[in-house]
Amino acid sequence: MTGRAPMISRARRTGRVPRLVTGVVLLAVPLLLALAGPALVGDGTNRTRPFDQAGLLGTDFVGRDVTGQILLGGRSVVAVAAAATALAYLVGVPVGLFAALTRRRWLDEVLMRPLDLLLAVPSLLLLILLAAAAPRGPVTLVVIVAVIALPEIARITRAAALPLAHGPAMEAMRLYRETWWRRAVGYVARGIRRVLLADAGIRFIGAVYLVATASFLGIGVAPDAADWAVMVDRNRAGIFLQPWAVVVPAALLVALAVGVNLVTDHLLAARPEATK
Amino acid sequence: MSLTRYTVRRLLLGVGQVAGITTIVFVLTEALPGDAAVVIAGDQPDPERIALIREQLDLDQPPWQRYLDWLAGLLHGDFGVSLISQRPVLDMIVGSAAATVLLAAATLLVLVPLAIGLGMLAARREGGRLDRAISAVAVGLYAVPEFALAILLVAVFGVQLGWFPPTAVGTGPNLLAQPAVLVLPLLVLLARPICSLSRLTRAGMVDALRSEYVAHARRLGLGAGRRWLAHALPTAAAPVVQQLARTTDWLLGGVIVVEAVFVIPGLGTALVDAVAARDVPTVQGLCVIVAVTTVVVNLAADLVAFRLAPRTAGAR
């Protein structure tokens, strides 16, 4: 850092507060709707005419109340994205850690090369193919999105763990005959937890994006599911009659994506030393 | 590492990737549920007809035999015949590629100068008002799903204001005949890549401008324009070029979605249709084309980046 650093960081901080507030507000609306919404609404089975103006936001393509559908529809996006991120970490971090810790070069190659291959396949292509081959359902979507996120996570874990795993402290621990578990989990995994936490926000954003796009393309969800992305797709035909059924869920998805991004960015910038 | 050695290593990796991807594609399409012979046989299939079709399609052969035959065919440019339309797959791909290539080319043409320009503008006064505004928008837009953005744009500019046509329905195969159709799809395709590229350009420029060699150029009395364009930009551009290649992945995903929203008959639509119809040879052909394109673009970008900044780019 140069001598200009304090001035820059002050200037940045003044710019960051409104950005954080915007982010929190943008994030809070869709997140609250997604989490609390299902509790506020009945089963939503009574149907009237499609694309009608009745009610707060009118009705959708099969005549269901749009307000109720919106209250129900955020849960699947948020839950699937969160579950997929968690699953990808559960598998990816041990793989990356193992590849970094091993002193056998071939084991490192065997673990990481197939993931490099996966990284070269465009993610939506992989998504469409995997989804077509597997039974439809939220579990399938979770697994697929996790598979797509896996290579990046393993690579980041490995890259972050490498300097620790082959540094002088590690040598010292070996000389003291510390167990493998204490060296791997107690020292290396603890040492990289900040990097992984910071990275998790970015992975979650990617998962939200993939889940929403997949649902929009009709992958892994029922065609009449109460899901913001599915609503955008199915109600598109009535955009001239009843725009709210399309615009509100689309706006909520945009708010969710922008909000998560702004908040993650703030968290990342707040601790530049810690994340290095 | 010399450029030749790097090229050879990178080429070998690319060949390995293509080989691996074709295998993945074959295995996945083999795993697609449903029997192609039953699909072709029509509404009320009788066993004899199914058996006949199966023999015609070589479906009675073991998978590894079909895999080798398929690979051999690919090497000769033979992608097989579509199960649905009975036309050669390659013809279909060439037919639908025009719209996609047009969209991608137009996007890149606008994207590259705009993103690099914005990044350099933001780097001009680090922490200034313009820098903060650009980076706030870039951070915010970065992960917005294309379809949601597309729908909002259609609702505002297509339906409410009526400035641009909301879909490309009725335009025909030649999209250039009605350029207004392209405006909204282009905006949607630009949104995501422009964020990552402008941020990378900004970060690269900030680093390069702080570096010793730019400071030295300044002491030698070189003008600001030379320092920025001839000395700082090439170093800053190396990661940008690599990221630009990675955006082919996004661009492709975006194209699939954008084609679905705006009803453009391109490769993305062809892929989604073929998967829905279980048209295995078409799916395989499309996937191979897309995957090979991705690998080749990444390869080219890595070589360019290596040429621009041998020390940093080669380390990846």
Coordinates of C-alpha atoms in Angstrom, one line a residue:
Chain A
M1 CA 0.0 0.0 0.0
T2 CA 1.2 3.5 -0.7
G3 CA 0.8 6.6 1.3
R4 CA -2.4 7.5 -0.4
A5 CA -4.1 4.5 1.2
P6 CA -5.8 6.2 4.2
M7 CA -7.4 8.9 2.0
I8 CA -8.7 6.4 -0.4
S9 CA -10.2 4.1 2.2
R10 CA -12.0 7.1 3.8
A11 CA -13.4 8.1 0.5
R12 CA -14.4 4.6 -0.1
R13 CA -16.0 4.2 3.2
T14 CA -18.2 7.3 2.7
G15 CA -19.4 5.8 -0.6
R16 CA -20.0 2.4 1.0
V17 CA -22.6 3.2 3.6
P18 CA -25.4 4.2 1.2
R19 CA -24.4 1.2 -0.9
L20 CA -24.7 -1.1 2.0
V21 CA -28.1 0.4 3.0
T22 CA -29.4 -0.1 -0.5
G23 CA -28.1 -3.6 -0.5
V24 CA -29.7 -4.5 2.8
V25 CA -33.1 -3.0 1.8
L26 CA -33.0 -4.7 -1.6
L27 CA -32.1 -8.0 0.0
A28 CA -34.5 -7.8 2.9
V29 CA -37.7 -7.5 0.7
P30 CA -37.3 -10.7 -1.3
L31 CA -35.7 -12.6 1.6
L32 CA -38.5 -11.7 4.0
L33 CA -41.1 -12.6 1.4
A34 CA -39.4 -15.9 0.6
L35 CA -39.0 -16.9 4.3
A36 CA -42.2 -15.5 5.9
G37 CA -44.5 -15.6 2.8
P38 CA -45.5 -19.3 2.9
A39 CA -46.8 -18.8 6.5
L40 CA -49.1 -16.0 5.4
V41 CA -50.9 -17.7 2.7
G42 CA -53.3 -20.7 2.4
D43 CA -53.0 -23.5 0.0
G44 CA -54.0 -21.3 -2.9
T45 CA -56.2 -23.8 -4.7
N46 CA -59.2 -21.6 -5.5
R47 CA -59.0 -20.5 -9.1
T48 CA -60.8 -17.9 -11.2
R49 CA -60.3 -16.7 -14.7
P50 CA -56.7 -16.4 -16.0
F51 CA -55.0 -13.0 -16.4
D52 CA -57.9 -11.3 -14.5
Q53 CA -57.4 -7.9 -12.8
A54 CA -59.2 -9.0 -9.6
G55 CA -57.3 -8.8 -6.3
L56 CA -54.2 -6.9 -5.4
L57 CA -52.0 -8.1 -8.3
G58 CA -54.6 -9.9 -10.5
T59 CA -54.5 -13.6 -11.4
D60 CA -51.9 -15.7 -13.3
F61 CA -52.1 -18.0 -16.4
V62 CA -54.3 -20.6 -14.7
G63 CA -56.3 -18.1 -12.7
R64 CA -54.5 -18.3 -9.3
D65 CA -54.1 -15.2 -7.2
V66 CA -50.7 -13.7 -8.0
T67 CA -50.2 -12.2 -4.6
G68 CA -50.4 -15.7 -3.0
Q69 CA -48.1 -17.2 -5.6
I70 CA -45.5 -14.5 -4.9
L71 CA -45.7 -15.1 -1.2
L72 CA -45.1 -18.9 -1.9
G73 CA -42.7 -18.6 -4.7
G74 CA -39.5 -17.3 -3.1
R75 CA -38.9 -20.2 -0.8
S76 CA -37.8 -22.6 -3.5
V77 CA -35.3 -20.3 -5.1
V78 CA -33.6 -19.3 -1.8
A79 CA -33.7 -22.8 -0.3
V80 CA -32.4 -24.6 -3.4
A81 CA -29.6 -22.1 -3.9
A82 CA -28.6 -22.3 -0.2
A83 CA -28.7 -26.1 -0.1
A84 CA -26.7 -26.3 -3.3
T85 CA -24.0 -24.0 -2.0
A86 CA -23.8 -25.9 1.3
L87 CA -23.5 -29.3 -0.6
A88 CA -20.8 -27.9 -2.9
Y89 CA -18.8 -26.8 0.1
L90 CA -19.2 -30.1 1.9
V91 CA -17.7 -31.9 -1.0
G92 CA -15.4 -29.3 -2.6
V93 CA -13.5 -28.1 0.6
P94 CA -12.3 -31.6 1.6
V95 CA -11.3 -32.4 -2.0
G96 CA -9.3 -29.1 -2.3
L97 CA -7.8 -29.5 1.1
F98 CA -6.8 -33.1 0.4
A99 CA -5.2 -32.1 -2.9
A100 CA -3.2 -29.3 -1.2
L101 CA -2.1 -31.4 1.7
T102 CA -0.9 -34.5 0.0
R103 CA 2.7 -34.8 -0.8
R104 CA 2.1 -37.3 -3.6
R105 CA 2.0 -35.3 -6.8
W106 CA -0.1 -37.9 -8.7
L107 CA -2.9 -37.8 -6.1
D108 CA -3.1 -34.0 -6.5
E109 CA -3.4 -34.5 -10.3
V110 CA -6.0 -37.2 -10.0
L111 CA -8.2 -35.1 -7.7
M112 CA -7.9 -31.8 -9.6
R113 CA -7.6 -32.7 -13.3
P114 CA -11.2 -34.0 -13.7
L115 CA -12.5 -30.9 -12.1
D116 CA -10.6 -28.7 -14.6
L117 CA -12.4 -30.7 -17.3
L118 CA -15.7 -29.9 -15.7
L119 CA -14.8 -26.3 -15.5
A120 CA -14.3 -26.2 -19.3
V121 CA -17.9 -27.2 -19.9
P122 CA -20.3 -24.2 -20.1
S123 CA -22.4 -24.4 -17.0
L124 CA -25.9 -24.0 -18.5
L125 CA -25.0 -26.7 -21.0
L126 CA -24.1 -29.1 -18.2
L127 CA -27.2 -28.0 -16.3
I128 CA -29.5 -28.8 -19.3
L129 CA -27.9 -32.2 -19.9
L130 CA -27.8 -33.3 -16.3
A131 CA -31.4 -32.2 -15.7
A132 CA -32.6 -34.1 -18.7
A133 CA -30.9 -37.3 -17.6
A134 CA -32.1 -37.1 -13.9
P135 CA -35.6 -37.2 -12.4
R136 CA -37.3 -33.9 -12.0
G137 CA -37.4 -32.3 -8.5
P138 CA -35.7 -29.8 -6.2
V139 CA -33.2 -32.4 -5.0
T140 CA -32.0 -32.9 -8.6
L141 CA -31.6 -29.2 -9.0
V142 CA -29.6 -28.9 -5.7
V143 CA -27.2 -31.7 -6.8
I144 CA -26.7 -30.3 -10.3
V145 CA -26.0 -26.7 -9.1
A146 CA -23.6 -28.1 -6.5
V147 CA -21.8 -30.1 -9.2
I148 CA -21.4 -27.0 -11.2
A149 CA -20.1 -25.0 -8.3
L150 CA -17.8 -27.8 -7.1
P151 CA -14.7 -27.3 -9.3
E152 CA -14.3 -23.6 -8.4
I153 CA -14.6 -24.3 -4.7
A154 CA -12.1 -27.1 -4.8
R155 CA -9.6 -24.9 -6.7
I156 CA -10.0 -22.0 -4.4
T157 CA -9.6 -24.2 -1.3
R158 CA -6.5 -25.8 -2.8
A159 CA -5.0 -22.5 -3.8
A160 CA -5.6 -21.0 -0.4
A161 CA -4.3 -24.0 1.5
L162 CA -1.1 -24.6 -0.5
P163 CA 1.1 -21.9 1.1
L164 CA -0.1 -23.1 4.6
A165 CA 0.2 -26.8 3.8
H166 CA 3.9 -26.5 2.7
G167 CA 5.0 -23.7 4.9
P168 CA 7.5 -23.7 7.8
A169 CA 4.8 -24.0 10.5
M170 CA 3.6 -27.2 8.9
E171 CA 7.2 -28.6 8.9
A172 CA 7.5 -27.7 12.6
M173 CA 4.2 -29.5 13.4
R174 CA 5.4 -32.5 11.5
L175 CA 8.6 -32.5 13.5
Y176 CA 6.6 -32.4 16.7
R177 CA 4.6 -35.4 15.4
E178 CA 1.3 -33.7 15.5
T179 CA -1.4 -35.9 14.0
W180 CA -2.6 -35.5 10.5
W181 CA -6.0 -34.4 11.7
R182 CA -4.6 -31.6 13.8
R183 CA -2.4 -30.4 11.0
A184 CA -5.1 -30.6 8.3
V185 CA -8.1 -29.4 10.2
G186 CA -6.7 -27.6 13.2
Y187 CA -4.1 -25.6 11.3
V188 CA -4.7 -25.5 7.5
A189 CA -8.6 -25.6 7.5
R190 CA -8.7 -23.0 10.3
G191 CA -6.2 -20.8 8.4
I192 CA -8.3 -20.6 5.3
R193 CA -11.7 -20.3 6.8
R194 CA -11.9 -16.5 6.2
V195 CA -11.1 -17.0 2.5
L196 CA -13.8 -19.6 2.2
L197 CA -16.4 -17.5 4.1
A198 CA -15.8 -14.6 1.8
D199 CA -16.0 -16.9 -1.2
A200 CA -19.3 -18.4 0.0
G201 CA -21.2 -15.2 -0.7
I202 CA -20.0 -15.2 -4.3
R203 CA -20.9 -18.9 -4.7
F204 CA -24.4 -18.2 -3.3
I205 CA -24.9 -15.5 -5.9
G206 CA -23.9 -17.9 -8.6
A207 CA -26.3 -20.5 -7.2
V208 CA -29.2 -18.1 -7.1
Y209 CA -28.5 -17.1 -10.7
L210 CA -28.3 -20.8 -11.9
V211 CA -31.4 -21.9 -9.9
A212 CA -33.5 -19.0 -11.2
T213 CA -32.3 -19.5 -14.8
A214 CA -32.9 -23.3 -14.6
S215 CA -36.4 -22.8 -13.2
F216 CA -37.1 -20.2 -16.0
L217 CA -36.1 -22.7 -18.6
G218 CA -38.4 -25.3 -17.0
I219 CA -35.5 -27.5 -15.7
G220 CA -36.0 -29.4 -12.5
V221 CA -39.4 -27.9 -11.5
A222 CA -43.0 -28.6 -12.2
P223 CA -44.5 -26.4 -14.9
D224 CA -47.1 -24.9 -12.6
A225 CA -44.9 -24.6 -9.5
A226 CA -45.2 -21.6 -7.2
D227 CA -41.7 -20.2 -8.0
W228 CA -40.8 -16.7 -9.0
A229 CA -38.7 -17.8 -12.0
V230 CA -41.5 -20.3 -13.2
M231 CA -44.0 -17.5 -12.8
V232 CA -42.0 -15.2 -15.0
D233 CA -41.9 -17.9 -17.7
R234 CA -45.5 -19.1 -17.5
N235 CA -47.1 -15.7 -17.2
R236 CA -45.1 -14.2 -20.1
A237 CA -48.0 -14.9 -22.5
G238 CA -50.2 -12.5 -20.6
I239 CA -47.7 -9.6 -20.3
F240 CA -50.1 -7.3 -22.3
L241 CA -53.1 -8.2 -20.2
Q242 CA -51.7 -8.5 -16.8
P243 CA -48.1 -7.3 -16.5
W244 CA -47.9 -7.6 -12.7
A245 CA -47.8 -11.4 -12.8
V246 CA -44.5 -11.2 -14.7
V247 CA -43.0 -7.9 -13.5
V248 CA -43.3 -8.4 -9.7
P249 CA -41.5 -11.8 -9.6
A250 CA -38.9 -10.6 -12.0
A251 CA -38.3 -7.5 -9.9
L252 CA -38.0 -9.6 -6.8
L253 CA -35.4 -11.8 -8.4
V254 CA -33.4 -8.8 -9.6
A255 CA -33.6 -7.3 -6.1
L256 CA -32.4 -10.5 -4.5
A257 CA -29.4 -10.8 -6.8
V258 CA -28.4 -7.1 -6.5
G259 CA -28.9 -7.1 -2.8
V260 CA -26.8 -10.2 -2.1
N261 CA -24.1 -8.8 -4.3
L262 CA -24.0 -5.4 -2.6
V263 CA -23.9 -6.9 0.9
T264 CA -21.3 -9.5 0.0
D265 CA -19.1 -6.8 -1.6
H266 CA -19.3 -4.8 1.5
L267 CA -18.4 -7.7 3.7
L268 CA -15.5 -8.5 1.4
A269 CA -14.2 -4.9 1.4
A270 CA -14.6 -4.4 5.2
R271 CA -11.8 -6.9 6.1
P272 CA -9.2 -6.7 3.3
E273 CA -6.4 -7.8 5.6
A274 CA -8.4 -10.7 7.0
T275 CA -9.3 -12.2 3.7
K276 CA -5.8 -12.2 2.3
Chain B
M1 CA 8.8 -20.2 -20.1
S2 CA 9.0 -19.4 -23.8
L3 CA 5.9 -18.8 -25.9
T4 CA 6.4 -22.0 -27.9
R5 CA 6.6 -24.2 -24.8
Y6 CA 3.6 -22.5 -23.4
T7 CA 1.7 -22.9 -26.6
V8 CA 2.5 -26.6 -26.8
R9 CA 1.5 -27.2 -23.2
R10 CA -1.7 -25.3 -23.6
L11 CA -2.6 -27.1 -26.9
L12 CA -2.2 -30.5 -25.3
L13 CA -4.5 -29.4 -22.4
G14 CA -7.0 -28.2 -25.0
V15 CA -7.0 -31.5 -26.9
G16 CA -7.4 -33.3 -23.6
Q17 CA -10.3 -31.1 -22.7
V18 CA -12.0 -31.7 -26.0
A19 CA -11.6 -35.5 -25.7
G20 CA -12.9 -35.4 -22.1
I21 CA -15.9 -33.2 -23.0
T22 CA -16.9 -35.4 -25.9
T23 CA -16.8 -38.4 -23.5
I24 CA -18.9 -36.5 -20.9
V25 CA -21.4 -35.5 -23.6
F26 CA -21.7 -39.1 -24.9
V27 CA -22.2 -40.5 -21.4
L28 CA -24.8 -37.9 -20.4
T29 CA -26.8 -38.3 -23.6
E30 CA -26.7 -42.0 -23.2
A31 CA -28.2 -41.5 -19.8
L32 CA -31.1 -39.5 -21.2
P33 CA -34.3 -41.4 -20.2
G34 CA -36.5 -42.7 -23.0
D35 CA -35.8 -44.9 -26.0
A36 CA -35.1 -43.1 -29.3
A37 CA -36.5 -46.0 -31.3
V38 CA -39.8 -45.8 -29.5
V39 CA -40.0 -42.0 -30.0
I40 CA -39.5 -42.4 -33.8
A41 CA -41.9 -45.3 -34.2
G42 CA -44.8 -42.9 -33.5
D43 CA -48.0 -43.1 -31.6
Q44 CA -48.8 -46.8 -31.6
P45 CA -45.5 -48.6 -32.1
D46 CA -45.4 -52.3 -32.7
P47 CA -42.3 -54.3 -31.6
E48 CA -41.2 -55.2 -35.1
R49 CA -41.0 -51.6 -36.2
I50 CA -39.1 -50.7 -33.1
A51 CA -36.6 -53.5 -33.6
L52 CA -36.1 -52.4 -37.3
I53 CA -35.5 -48.8 -36.3
R54 CA -33.1 -49.9 -33.5
E55 CA -31.1 -51.8 -36.1
Q56 CA -31.1 -48.9 -38.5
L57 CA -29.8 -46.6 -35.7
D58 CA -27.2 -49.2 -34.5
L59 CA -28.9 -49.0 -31.1
D60 CA -28.5 -52.7 -30.8
Q61 CA -24.7 -52.3 -30.6
P62 CA -22.9 -52.0 -27.3
P63 CA -22.3 -48.4 -26.1
W64 CA -18.5 -48.4 -26.5
Q65 CA -18.9 -49.5 -30.1
R66 CA -21.3 -46.7 -30.8
Y67 CA -19.0 -44.2 -29.0
L68 CA -16.0 -45.2 -31.2
D69 CA -18.2 -44.9 -34.3
W70 CA -19.5 -41.5 -33.2
L71 CA -16.0 -40.2 -32.5
A72 CA -14.8 -41.5 -35.9
G73 CA -17.7 -39.7 -37.5
L74 CA -16.9 -36.5 -35.7
L75 CA -13.4 -36.6 -37.0
H76 CA -14.7 -36.7 -40.6
G77 CA -17.2 -33.9 -39.9
D78 CA -20.1 -36.4 -39.8
F79 CA -22.5 -35.5 -36.9
G80 CA -25.1 -38.0 -37.7
V81 CA -28.8 -37.5 -38.6
S82 CA -31.5 -35.9 -36.5
L83 CA -34.0 -38.4 -35.1
I84 CA -36.9 -35.9 -35.4
S85 CA -36.4 -34.1 -38.7
Q86 CA -34.2 -36.8 -40.4
R87 CA -31.9 -34.1 -41.6
P88 CA -28.1 -34.1 -41.1
V89 CA -27.3 -32.6 -37.7
L90 CA -24.6 -30.4 -39.2
D91 CA -27.0 -28.7 -41.6
M92 CA -29.4 -27.9 -38.7
I93 CA -26.6 -26.5 -36.7
V94 CA -25.3 -24.3 -39.5
G95 CA -28.9 -23.2 -40.1
S96 CA -29.5 -22.0 -36.6
A97 CA -26.0 -20.7 -35.9
A98 CA -26.5 -17.5 -37.9
A99 CA -28.8 -15.8 -35.4
T100 CA -26.6 -16.8 -32.4
V101 CA -23.3 -15.8 -34.1
L102 CA -24.9 -12.5 -35.0
L103 CA -26.0 -11.8 -31.4
A104 CA -22.7 -12.9 -30.0
A105 CA -20.6 -10.8 -32.4
A106 CA -22.8 -7.7 -31.9
T107 CA -22.5 -8.2 -28.1
L108 CA -18.7 -8.5 -28.3
L109 CA -18.4 -5.5 -30.6
V110 CA -20.1 -3.3 -28.1
L111 CA -18.9 -5.0 -25.0
V112 CA -15.1 -4.8 -25.4
P113 CA -14.6 -1.0 -26.0
L114 CA -17.4 -0.1 -23.6
A115 CA -16.1 -2.3 -20.7
I116 CA -12.5 -1.3 -21.1
G117 CA -13.4 2.4 -21.5
L118 CA -15.6 2.3 -18.4
G119 CA -12.8 0.5 -16.4
M120 CA -10.2 3.1 -17.5
L121 CA -12.6 5.9 -16.6
A122 CA -13.1 4.5 -13.2
A123 CA -9.4 4.0 -12.7
R124 CA -8.7 7.6 -13.6
R125 CA -9.5 8.9 -10.2
E126 CA -9.5 6.0 -7.8
G127 CA -12.1 6.4 -5.1
G128 CA -13.7 9.4 -7.0
R129 CA -17.4 9.9 -7.5
L130 CA -17.4 8.4 -11.0
D131 CA -15.4 5.4 -9.8
R132 CA -17.8 4.7 -7.0
A133 CA -20.8 5.1 -9.2
I134 CA -19.5 2.8 -11.9
S135 CA -18.4 0.1 -9.4
A136 CA -21.7 0.3 -7.4
V137 CA -23.7 -0.4 -10.6
A138 CA -21.2 -3.1 -11.7
V139 CA -21.4 -4.9 -8.4
G140 CA -25.2 -4.7 -8.3
L141 CA -25.9 -5.8 -11.8
Y142 CA -23.3 -8.6 -11.8
A143 CA -25.5 -11.6 -10.9
V144 CA -28.9 -10.5 -12.2
P145 CA -30.4 -13.4 -14.1
E146 CA -30.8 -12.5 -17.7
F147 CA -34.4 -13.5 -18.0
A148 CA -35.5 -11.3 -15.1
L149 CA -33.7 -8.3 -16.6
A150 CA -35.1 -9.2 -20.0
I151 CA -38.7 -9.3 -18.8
L152 CA -38.4 -6.0 -17.0
L153 CA -36.9 -4.4 -20.1
V154 CA -39.6 -5.9 -22.2
A155 CA -42.3 -4.7 -19.8
V156 CA -41.0 -1.1 -19.8
F157 CA -39.6 -0.5 -23.3
G158 CA -41.6 -3.1 -25.2
V159 CA -45.0 -2.9 -23.7
Q160 CA -45.3 0.3 -21.7
L161 CA -43.4 2.7 -23.9
G162 CA -43.5 0.6 -27.1
W163 CA -40.0 1.8 -28.3
F164 CA -38.7 -1.6 -29.3
P165 CA -40.5 -4.8 -30.4
P166 CA -40.9 -7.1 -27.4
T167 CA -40.0 -10.3 -29.3
A168 CA -38.5 -11.2 -32.6
V169 CA -41.6 -13.1 -33.7
G170 CA -42.3 -12.5 -37.4
T171 CA -38.8 -11.1 -38.2
G172 CA -37.7 -14.2 -40.1
P173 CA -34.2 -15.7 -40.0
N174 CA -32.4 -12.5 -41.0
L175 CA -32.4 -10.4 -37.8
L176 CA -30.5 -7.6 -39.4
A177 CA -33.5 -6.7 -41.6
Q178 CA -35.0 -5.2 -38.5
P179 CA -32.2 -3.9 -36.2
A180 CA -34.7 -2.6 -33.6
V181 CA -35.3 -6.2 -32.7
L182 CA -31.7 -6.6 -31.5
V183 CA -31.6 -3.6 -29.1
L184 CA -33.3 -5.3 -26.0
P185 CA -31.5 -8.7 -26.4
L186 CA -28.1 -6.8 -26.7
L187 CA -28.8 -4.8 -23.5
V188 CA -29.6 -8.0 -21.7
L189 CA -26.5 -9.9 -23.0
L190 CA -24.2 -6.9 -22.1
A191 CA -25.4 -6.5 -18.5
R192 CA -23.4 -9.3 -16.9
P193 CA -20.1 -9.4 -18.8
I194 CA -19.7 -5.6 -18.8
C195 CA -19.6 -5.6 -14.9
S196 CA -16.9 -8.2 -14.6
L197 CA -14.8 -6.8 -17.4
S198 CA -15.0 -3.2 -16.4
R199 CA -14.1 -4.1 -12.8
L200 CA -11.1 -6.2 -13.9
T201 CA -9.9 -3.4 -16.2
R202 CA -10.2 -0.9 -13.4
A203 CA -8.3 -3.2 -10.9
G204 CA -5.6 -4.0 -13.5
M205 CA -5.1 -0.3 -14.4
V206 CA -4.9 0.8 -10.8
D207 CA -2.2 -1.9 -10.1
A208 CA -0.3 -1.1 -13.3
L209 CA -0.4 2.7 -12.7
R210 CA 1.1 2.1 -9.2
S211 CA 3.9 -0.1 -10.5
E212 CA 7.5 0.8 -10.7
Y213 CA 7.8 0.7 -14.5
V214 CA 5.0 3.2 -15.0
A215 CA 6.6 5.5 -12.4
H216 CA 9.8 5.1 -14.3
A217 CA 8.2 6.0 -17.5
R218 CA 6.8 9.1 -15.8
R219 CA 10.3 10.1 -14.6
L220 CA 11.5 9.7 -18.2
G221 CA 8.9 12.3 -19.1
L222 CA 6.5 10.2 -21.1
G223 CA 3.1 11.8 -21.6
A224 CA 0.1 10.6 -19.8
G225 CA -1.5 9.2 -22.9
R226 CA 1.5 7.0 -23.8
R227 CA 1.9 5.9 -20.2
W228 CA -1.8 4.8 -20.0
L229 CA -2.3 3.3 -23.4
A230 CA 1.1 1.9 -24.3
H231 CA 2.5 0.9 -20.9
A232 CA -0.2 0.3 -18.3
L233 CA -3.0 -1.0 -20.5
P234 CA -1.3 -4.1 -22.0
T235 CA -0.5 -5.4 -18.5
A236 CA -4.0 -4.6 -17.2
A237 CA -5.5 -6.2 -20.3
A238 CA -4.0 -9.7 -19.8
P239 CA -6.5 -10.8 -17.2
V240 CA -9.3 -9.0 -19.0
V241 CA -8.6 -11.0 -22.2
Q242 CA -8.7 -14.2 -20.2
Q243 CA -11.9 -13.2 -18.5
L244 CA -13.3 -12.3 -21.8
A245 CA -12.9 -15.9 -22.9
R246 CA -14.5 -17.1 -19.7
T247 CA -17.5 -14.8 -20.5
T248 CA -18.1 -17.0 -23.6
D249 CA -19.6 -19.4 -21.0
W250 CA -21.9 -16.7 -19.7
L251 CA -22.6 -15.4 -23.1
L252 CA -23.7 -18.8 -24.1
G253 CA -26.0 -19.2 -21.1
G254 CA -27.3 -15.7 -21.7
V255 CA -27.9 -16.5 -25.4
I256 CA -29.9 -19.6 -24.5
V257 CA -32.1 -17.5 -22.2
V258 CA -32.3 -14.5 -24.4
E259 CA -33.3 -16.6 -27.4
A260 CA -36.0 -18.2 -25.2
V261 CA -37.4 -14.8 -24.0
F262 CA -37.2 -13.0 -27.4
V263 CA -38.2 -16.0 -29.5
I264 CA -35.0 -16.0 -31.6
P265 CA -34.4 -19.2 -33.6
G266 CA -30.7 -19.8 -32.7
L267 CA -28.5 -22.5 -31.3
G268 CA -29.9 -22.1 -27.7
T269 CA -33.5 -22.7 -28.9
A270 CA -32.2 -25.6 -31.0
L271 CA -30.5 -27.1 -27.9
V272 CA -33.5 -26.7 -25.6
D273 CA -35.9 -28.1 -28.2
A274 CA -33.6 -31.1 -29.0
V275 CA -33.2 -32.0 -25.3
A276 CA -37.0 -31.8 -24.9
A277 CA -37.5 -34.0 -27.9
R278 CA -34.8 -36.5 -26.9
D279 CA -33.1 -36.0 -30.3
V280 CA -29.8 -37.5 -29.1
P281 CA -27.6 -36.9 -32.2
T282 CA -28.6 -33.3 -32.4
V283 CA -28.0 -32.8 -28.6
Q284 CA -24.6 -34.4 -29.0
G285 CA -23.7 -32.4 -32.0
L286 CA -24.7 -29.1 -30.5
C287 CA -22.8 -29.9 -27.2
V288 CA -19.7 -30.8 -29.1
I289 CA -19.8 -27.6 -31.2
V290 CA -20.4 -25.5 -28.1
A291 CA -17.7 -27.2 -26.0
V292 CA -15.1 -27.1 -28.7
T293 CA -15.8 -23.4 -29.3
T294 CA -15.4 -22.7 -25.6
V295 CA -12.1 -24.6 -25.4
V296 CA -10.7 -22.9 -28.5
V297 CA -11.7 -19.4 -27.4
N298 CA -10.1 -20.0 -24.0
L299 CA -7.0 -21.4 -25.7
A300 CA -6.7 -18.3 -27.9
A301 CA -7.3 -16.0 -25.0
D302 CA -4.6 -17.7 -22.8
L303 CA -2.1 -17.4 -25.6
V304 CA -2.9 -13.7 -26.1
A305 CA -2.7 -13.1 -22.4
F306 CA 0.7 -14.9 -22.3
R307 CA 1.9 -12.7 -25.1
L308 CA 0.7 -9.5 -23.3
A309 CA 2.1 -10.3 -19.8
P310 CA 4.3 -13.5 -19.9
R311 CA 5.1 -13.4 -16.2
T312 CA 1.7 -13.3 -14.7
A313 CA -0.4 -15.0 -17.3
G314 CA 1.8 -18.1 -17.6
A315 CA 1.5 -18.8 -13.9
R316 CA -2.2 -19.8 -14.1

